[in-house]
Coordinates of N, CA, C and O in Angstrom, one line a residue:
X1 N 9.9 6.5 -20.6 CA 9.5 5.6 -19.6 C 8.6 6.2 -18.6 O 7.6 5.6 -18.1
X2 N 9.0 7.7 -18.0 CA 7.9 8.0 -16.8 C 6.7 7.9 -17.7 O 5.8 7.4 -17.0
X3 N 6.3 8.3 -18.9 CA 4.9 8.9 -19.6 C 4.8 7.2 -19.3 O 4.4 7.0 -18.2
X4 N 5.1 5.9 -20.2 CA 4.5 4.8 -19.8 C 3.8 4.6 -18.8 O 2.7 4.0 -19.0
X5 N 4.4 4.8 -17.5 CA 4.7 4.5 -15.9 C 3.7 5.0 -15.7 O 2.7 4.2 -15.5
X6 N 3.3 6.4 -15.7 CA 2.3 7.1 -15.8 C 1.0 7.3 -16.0 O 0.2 8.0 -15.4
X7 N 1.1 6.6 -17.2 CA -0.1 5.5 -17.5 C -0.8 4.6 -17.2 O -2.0 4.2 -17.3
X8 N 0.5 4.0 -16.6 CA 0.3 2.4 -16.1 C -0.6 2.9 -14.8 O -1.7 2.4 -14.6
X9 N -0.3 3.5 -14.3 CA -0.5 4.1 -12.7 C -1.9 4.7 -12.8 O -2.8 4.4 -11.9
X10 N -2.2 5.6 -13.9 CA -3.4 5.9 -13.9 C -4.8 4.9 -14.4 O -6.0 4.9 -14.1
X11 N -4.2 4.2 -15.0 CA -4.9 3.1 -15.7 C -5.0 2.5 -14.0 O -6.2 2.4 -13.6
X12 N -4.4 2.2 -13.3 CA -4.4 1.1 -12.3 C -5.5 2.2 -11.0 O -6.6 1.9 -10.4
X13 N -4.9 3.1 -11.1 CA -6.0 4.3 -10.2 C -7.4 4.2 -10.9 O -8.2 4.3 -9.9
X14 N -8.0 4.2 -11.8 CA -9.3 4.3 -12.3 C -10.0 2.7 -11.8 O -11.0 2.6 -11.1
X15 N -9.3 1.6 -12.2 CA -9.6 0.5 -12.2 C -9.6 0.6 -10.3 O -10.6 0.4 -9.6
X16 N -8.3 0.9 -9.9 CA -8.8 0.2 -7.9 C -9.9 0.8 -7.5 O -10.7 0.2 -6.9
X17 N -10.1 2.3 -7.8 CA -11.3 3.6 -7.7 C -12.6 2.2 -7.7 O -13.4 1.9 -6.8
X18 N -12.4 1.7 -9.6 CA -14.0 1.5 -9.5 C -14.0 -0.3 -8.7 O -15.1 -0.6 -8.3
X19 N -13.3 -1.0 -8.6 CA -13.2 -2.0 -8.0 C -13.5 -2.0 -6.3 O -13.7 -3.0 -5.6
X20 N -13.5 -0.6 -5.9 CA -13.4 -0.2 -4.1 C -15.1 -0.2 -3.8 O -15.7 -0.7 -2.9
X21 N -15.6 0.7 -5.4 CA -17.0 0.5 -5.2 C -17.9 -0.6 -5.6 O -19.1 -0.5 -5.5
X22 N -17.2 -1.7 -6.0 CA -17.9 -3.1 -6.9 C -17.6 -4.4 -5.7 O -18.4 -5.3 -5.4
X23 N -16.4 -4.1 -5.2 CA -16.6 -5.3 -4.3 C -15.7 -5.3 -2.9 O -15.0 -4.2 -2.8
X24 N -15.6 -5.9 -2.1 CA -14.5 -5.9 -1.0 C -13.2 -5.9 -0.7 O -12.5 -5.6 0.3
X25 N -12.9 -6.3 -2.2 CA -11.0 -6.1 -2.1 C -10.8 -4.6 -2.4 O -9.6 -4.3 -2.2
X26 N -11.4 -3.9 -2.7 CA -11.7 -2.5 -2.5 C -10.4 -1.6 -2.5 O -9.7 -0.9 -3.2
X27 N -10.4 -2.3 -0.6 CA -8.9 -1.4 -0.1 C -8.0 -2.0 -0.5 O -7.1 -1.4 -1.1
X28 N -7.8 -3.5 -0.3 CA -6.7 -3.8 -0.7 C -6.0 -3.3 -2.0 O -4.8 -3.3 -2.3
X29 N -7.3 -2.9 -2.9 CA -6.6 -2.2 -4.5 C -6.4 -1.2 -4.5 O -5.8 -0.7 -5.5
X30 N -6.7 -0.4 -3.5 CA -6.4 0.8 -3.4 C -5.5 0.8 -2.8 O -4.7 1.3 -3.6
X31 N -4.7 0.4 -1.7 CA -3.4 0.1 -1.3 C -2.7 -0.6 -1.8 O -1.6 -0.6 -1.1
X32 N -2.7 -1.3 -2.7 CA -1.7 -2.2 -3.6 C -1.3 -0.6 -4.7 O -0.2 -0.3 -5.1
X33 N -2.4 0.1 -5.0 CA -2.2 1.4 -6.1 C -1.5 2.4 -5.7 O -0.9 3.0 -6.5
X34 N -1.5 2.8 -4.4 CA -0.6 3.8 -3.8 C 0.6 3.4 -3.2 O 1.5 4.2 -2.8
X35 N 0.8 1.9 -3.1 CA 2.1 1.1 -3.4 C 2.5 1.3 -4.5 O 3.6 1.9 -4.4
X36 N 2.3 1.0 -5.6 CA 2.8 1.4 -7.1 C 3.1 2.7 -7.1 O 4.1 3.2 -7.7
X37 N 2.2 3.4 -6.5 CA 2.9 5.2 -7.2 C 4.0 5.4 -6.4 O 4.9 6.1 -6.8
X38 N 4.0 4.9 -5.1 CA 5.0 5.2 -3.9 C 6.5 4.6 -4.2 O 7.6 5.2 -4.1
X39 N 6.4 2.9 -4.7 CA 7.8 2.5 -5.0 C 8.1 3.3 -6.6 O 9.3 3.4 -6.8
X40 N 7.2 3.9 -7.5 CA 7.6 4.1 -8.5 C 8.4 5.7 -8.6 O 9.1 6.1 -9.5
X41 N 8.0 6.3 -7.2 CA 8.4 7.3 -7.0 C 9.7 7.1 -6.3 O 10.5 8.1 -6.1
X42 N 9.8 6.5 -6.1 CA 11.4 5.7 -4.9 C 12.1 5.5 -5.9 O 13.0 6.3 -6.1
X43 N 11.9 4.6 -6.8 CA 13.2 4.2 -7.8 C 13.0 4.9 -8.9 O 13.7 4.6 -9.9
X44 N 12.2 6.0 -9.0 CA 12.6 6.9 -10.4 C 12.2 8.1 -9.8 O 11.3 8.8 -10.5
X45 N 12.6 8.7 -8.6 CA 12.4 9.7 -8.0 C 13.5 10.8 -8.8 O 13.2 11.9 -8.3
X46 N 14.1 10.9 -9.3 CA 15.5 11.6 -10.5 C 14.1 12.1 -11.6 O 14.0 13.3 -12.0
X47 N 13.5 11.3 -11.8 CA 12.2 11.6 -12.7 C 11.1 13.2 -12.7 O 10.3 13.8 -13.5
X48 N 11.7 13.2 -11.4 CA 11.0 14.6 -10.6 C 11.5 15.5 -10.1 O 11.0 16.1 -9.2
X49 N 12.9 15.8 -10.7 CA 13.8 16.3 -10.3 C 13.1 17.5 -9.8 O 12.2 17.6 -10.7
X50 N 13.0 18.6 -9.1 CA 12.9 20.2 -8.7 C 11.4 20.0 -8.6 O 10.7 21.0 -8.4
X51 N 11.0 18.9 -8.7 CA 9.3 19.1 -8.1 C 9.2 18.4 -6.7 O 8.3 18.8 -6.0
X52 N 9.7 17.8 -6.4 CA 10.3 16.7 -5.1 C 11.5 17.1 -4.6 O 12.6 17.3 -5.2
X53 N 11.3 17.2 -3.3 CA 12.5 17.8 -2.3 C 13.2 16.7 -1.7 O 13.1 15.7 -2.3
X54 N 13.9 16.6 -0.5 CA 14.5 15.6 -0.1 C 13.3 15.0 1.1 O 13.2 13.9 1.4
X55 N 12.5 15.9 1.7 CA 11.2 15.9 2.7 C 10.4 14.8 2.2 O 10.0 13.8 2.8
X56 N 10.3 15.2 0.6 CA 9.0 14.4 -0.3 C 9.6 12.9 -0.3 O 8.9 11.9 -0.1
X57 N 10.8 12.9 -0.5 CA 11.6 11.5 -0.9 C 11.5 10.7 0.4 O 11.3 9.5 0.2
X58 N 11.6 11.0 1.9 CA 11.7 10.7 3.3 C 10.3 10.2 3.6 O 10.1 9.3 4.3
X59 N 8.9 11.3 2.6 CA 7.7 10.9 3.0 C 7.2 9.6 2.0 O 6.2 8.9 2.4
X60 N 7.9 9.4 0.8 CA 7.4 8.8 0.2 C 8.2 7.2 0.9 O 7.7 6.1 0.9
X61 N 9.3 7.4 1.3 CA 9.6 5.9 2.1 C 8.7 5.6 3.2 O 8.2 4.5 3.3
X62 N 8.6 6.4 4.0 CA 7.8 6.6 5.1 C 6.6 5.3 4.6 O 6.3 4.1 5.0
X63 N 6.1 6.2 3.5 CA 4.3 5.8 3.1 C 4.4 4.2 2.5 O 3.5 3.4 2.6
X64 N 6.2 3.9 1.6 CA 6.1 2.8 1.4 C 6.1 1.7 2.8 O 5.2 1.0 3.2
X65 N 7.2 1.9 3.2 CA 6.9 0.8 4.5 C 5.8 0.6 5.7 O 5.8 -0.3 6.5
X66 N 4.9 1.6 5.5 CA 3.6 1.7 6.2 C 2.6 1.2 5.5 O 1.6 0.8 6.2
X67 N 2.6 0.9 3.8 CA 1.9 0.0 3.2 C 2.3 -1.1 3.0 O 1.6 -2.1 2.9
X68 N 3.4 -1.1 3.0 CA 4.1 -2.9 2.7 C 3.5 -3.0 4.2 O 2.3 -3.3 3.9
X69 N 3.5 -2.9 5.4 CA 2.6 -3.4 7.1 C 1.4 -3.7 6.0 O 1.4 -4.5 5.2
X70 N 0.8 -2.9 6.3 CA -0.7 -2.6 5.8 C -1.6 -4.0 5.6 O -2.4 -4.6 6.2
X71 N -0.1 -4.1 3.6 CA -0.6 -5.4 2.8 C -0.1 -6.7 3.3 O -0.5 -7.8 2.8
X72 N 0.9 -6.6 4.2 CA 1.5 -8.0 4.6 C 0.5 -9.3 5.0 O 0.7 -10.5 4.9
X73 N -0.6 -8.6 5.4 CA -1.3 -10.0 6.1 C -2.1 -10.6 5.0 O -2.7 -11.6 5.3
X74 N -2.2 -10.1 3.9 CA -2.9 -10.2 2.9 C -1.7 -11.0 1.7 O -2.1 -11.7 0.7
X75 N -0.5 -10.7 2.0 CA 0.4 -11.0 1.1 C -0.1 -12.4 0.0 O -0.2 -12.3 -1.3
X76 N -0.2 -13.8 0.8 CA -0.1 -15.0 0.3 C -1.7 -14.9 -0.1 O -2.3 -16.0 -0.3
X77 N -2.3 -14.0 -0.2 CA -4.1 -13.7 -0.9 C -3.6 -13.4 -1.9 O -3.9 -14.1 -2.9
X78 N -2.9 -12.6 -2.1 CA -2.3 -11.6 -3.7 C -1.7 -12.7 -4.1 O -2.3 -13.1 -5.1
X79 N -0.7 -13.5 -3.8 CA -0.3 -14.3 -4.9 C -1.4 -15.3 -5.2 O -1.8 -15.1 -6.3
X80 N -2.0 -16.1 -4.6 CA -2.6 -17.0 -4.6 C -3.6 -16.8 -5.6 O -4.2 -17.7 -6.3
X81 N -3.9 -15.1 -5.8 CA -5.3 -14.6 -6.6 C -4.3 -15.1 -7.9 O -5.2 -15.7 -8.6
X82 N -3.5 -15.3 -8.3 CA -2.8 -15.5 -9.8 C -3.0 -17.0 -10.1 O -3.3 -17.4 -11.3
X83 N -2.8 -18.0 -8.9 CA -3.4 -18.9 -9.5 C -1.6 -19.6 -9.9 O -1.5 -20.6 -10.5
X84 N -0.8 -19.1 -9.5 CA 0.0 -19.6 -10.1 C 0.5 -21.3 -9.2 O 0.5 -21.5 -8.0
X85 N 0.8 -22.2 -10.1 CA 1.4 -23.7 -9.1 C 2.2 -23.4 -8.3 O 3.0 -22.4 -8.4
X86 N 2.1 -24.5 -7.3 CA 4.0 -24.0 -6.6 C 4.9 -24.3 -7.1 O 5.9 -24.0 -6.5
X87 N 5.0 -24.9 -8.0 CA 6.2 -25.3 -9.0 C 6.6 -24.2 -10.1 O 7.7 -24.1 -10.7
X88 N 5.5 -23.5 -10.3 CA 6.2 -22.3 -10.7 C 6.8 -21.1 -10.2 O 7.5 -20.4 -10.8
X89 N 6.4 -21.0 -8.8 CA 7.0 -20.1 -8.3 C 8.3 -20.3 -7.1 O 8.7 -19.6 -6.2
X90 N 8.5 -21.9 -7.7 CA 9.6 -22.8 -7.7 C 9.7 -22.2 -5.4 O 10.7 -21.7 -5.0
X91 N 8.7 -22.5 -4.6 CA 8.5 -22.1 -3.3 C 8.2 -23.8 -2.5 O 7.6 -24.7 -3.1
X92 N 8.9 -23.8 -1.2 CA 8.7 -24.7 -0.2 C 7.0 -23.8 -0.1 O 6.0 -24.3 -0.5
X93 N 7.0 -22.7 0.6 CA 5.6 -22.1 1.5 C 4.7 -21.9 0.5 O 4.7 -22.1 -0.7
X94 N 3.8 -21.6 1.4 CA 2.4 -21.7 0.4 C 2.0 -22.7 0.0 O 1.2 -22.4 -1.0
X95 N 2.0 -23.7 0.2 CA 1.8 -24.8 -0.6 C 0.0 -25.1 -0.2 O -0.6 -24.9 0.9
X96 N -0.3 -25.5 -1.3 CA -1.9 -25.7 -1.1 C -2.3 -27.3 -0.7 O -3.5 -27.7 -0.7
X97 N -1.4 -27.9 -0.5 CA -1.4 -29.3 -0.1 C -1.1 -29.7 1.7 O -1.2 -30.8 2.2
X98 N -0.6 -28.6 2.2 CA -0.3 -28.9 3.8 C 1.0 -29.0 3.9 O 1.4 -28.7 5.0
X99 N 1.8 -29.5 3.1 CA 3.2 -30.2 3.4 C 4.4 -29.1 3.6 O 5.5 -29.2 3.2
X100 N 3.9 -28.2 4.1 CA 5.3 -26.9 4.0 C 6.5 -27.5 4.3 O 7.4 -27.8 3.6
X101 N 6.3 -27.7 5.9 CA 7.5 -28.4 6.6 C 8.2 -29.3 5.7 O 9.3 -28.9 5.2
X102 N 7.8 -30.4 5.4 CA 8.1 -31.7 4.6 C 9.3 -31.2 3.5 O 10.5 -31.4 3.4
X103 N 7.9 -30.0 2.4 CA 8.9 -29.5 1.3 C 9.7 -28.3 1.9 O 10.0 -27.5 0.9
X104 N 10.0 -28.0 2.6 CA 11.1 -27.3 3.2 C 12.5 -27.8 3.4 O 13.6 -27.2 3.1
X105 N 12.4 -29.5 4.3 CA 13.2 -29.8 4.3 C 13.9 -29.9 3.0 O 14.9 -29.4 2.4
X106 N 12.9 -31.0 2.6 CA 13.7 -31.2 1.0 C 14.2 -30.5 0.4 O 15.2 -30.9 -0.1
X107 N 13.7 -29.2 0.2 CA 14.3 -28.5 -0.4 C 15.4 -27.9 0.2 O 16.1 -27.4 -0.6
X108 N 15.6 -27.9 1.0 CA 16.7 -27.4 1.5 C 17.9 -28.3 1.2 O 18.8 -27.8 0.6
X109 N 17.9 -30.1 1.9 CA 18.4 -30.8 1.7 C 19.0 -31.3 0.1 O 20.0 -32.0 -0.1
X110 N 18.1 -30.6 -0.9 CA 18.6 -30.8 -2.3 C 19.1 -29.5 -2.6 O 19.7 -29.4 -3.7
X111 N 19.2 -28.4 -1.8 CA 20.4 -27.3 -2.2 C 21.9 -27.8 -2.6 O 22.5 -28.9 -2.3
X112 N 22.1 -26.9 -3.2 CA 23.9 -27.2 -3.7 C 24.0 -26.7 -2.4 O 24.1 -27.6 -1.5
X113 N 24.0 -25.6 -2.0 CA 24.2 -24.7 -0.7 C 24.8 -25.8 0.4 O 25.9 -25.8 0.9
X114 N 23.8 -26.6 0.5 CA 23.8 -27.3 1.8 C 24.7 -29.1 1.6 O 24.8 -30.1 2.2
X115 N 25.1 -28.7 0.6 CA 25.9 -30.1 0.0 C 27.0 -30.6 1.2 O 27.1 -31.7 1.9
X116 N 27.8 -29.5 1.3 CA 29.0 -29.7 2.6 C 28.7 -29.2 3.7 O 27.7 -28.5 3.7
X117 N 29.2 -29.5 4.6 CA 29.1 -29.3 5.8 C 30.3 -27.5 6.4 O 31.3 -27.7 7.1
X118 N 30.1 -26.8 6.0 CA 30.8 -25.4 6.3 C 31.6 -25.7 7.5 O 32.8 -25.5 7.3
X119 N 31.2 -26.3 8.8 CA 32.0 -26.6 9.4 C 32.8 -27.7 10.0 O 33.3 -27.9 11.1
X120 N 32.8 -28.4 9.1 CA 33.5 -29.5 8.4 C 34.8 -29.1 8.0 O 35.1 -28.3 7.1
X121 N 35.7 -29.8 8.8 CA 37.1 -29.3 8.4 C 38.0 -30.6 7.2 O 38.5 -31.6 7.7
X122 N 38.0 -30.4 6.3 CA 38.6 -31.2 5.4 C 40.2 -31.9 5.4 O 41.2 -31.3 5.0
X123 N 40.0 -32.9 5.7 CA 41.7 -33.6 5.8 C 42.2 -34.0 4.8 O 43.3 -34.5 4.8

């Protein structure tokens, strides 16, 4: 799995590299790529055992939550670049039609969640 991961990550480093110099999303691939090496190093940091100290592990959260800021304002650009419906990604937000509020309620309103009233005492 790391040799895959590995790959994945270099393959993604060559591609943000030459995309920084082709067009404007540039940074953001470049920071979406050191997002990838950074959570990949968080959840398979055991992967590096005796090359990574507990310093490296402290710096490598550090670096993630400083890029998740980074990319947040940009967040609903990344999804939106997929193109995916809002029905697939089964979301009240984002909606490309205006109606957030509207499909908020509803959706909420058609929760099982919200069927009873929690503080509703039953006789």
């Amino acid at each position: 799995q790391a040799h895959g991961r590995h790959l994945l990550l270099r393959s993604f480093a060559v591609h943000a590299k030459k995309a920084a110099s082709q067009s404007s999303v540039g940074r953001a691939m470049r920071q979406l790529c050191l997002l990838f090496a950074n959570v990949d190093l968080q959840e398979h940091g055991g992967d590096w055992a005796g090359l990574l100290g507990p310093r490296h592990h402290l710096s490598v959260k550090a670096a993630v939550r400083s890029l998740l800021a980074e990319l947040r304002p940009n967040a609903v650009a990344f999804v939106d670049a997929f193109e995916f419906p809002d029905n697939v990604l089964v979301s009240a937000l984002g909606r490309h039609d205006g109606n957030v509020y509207e499909s908020l309620y509803a959706a909420a309103r058609a929760s099982p969640l919200n069927a009873t009233d929690p503080d509703r005492k039953s006789t």
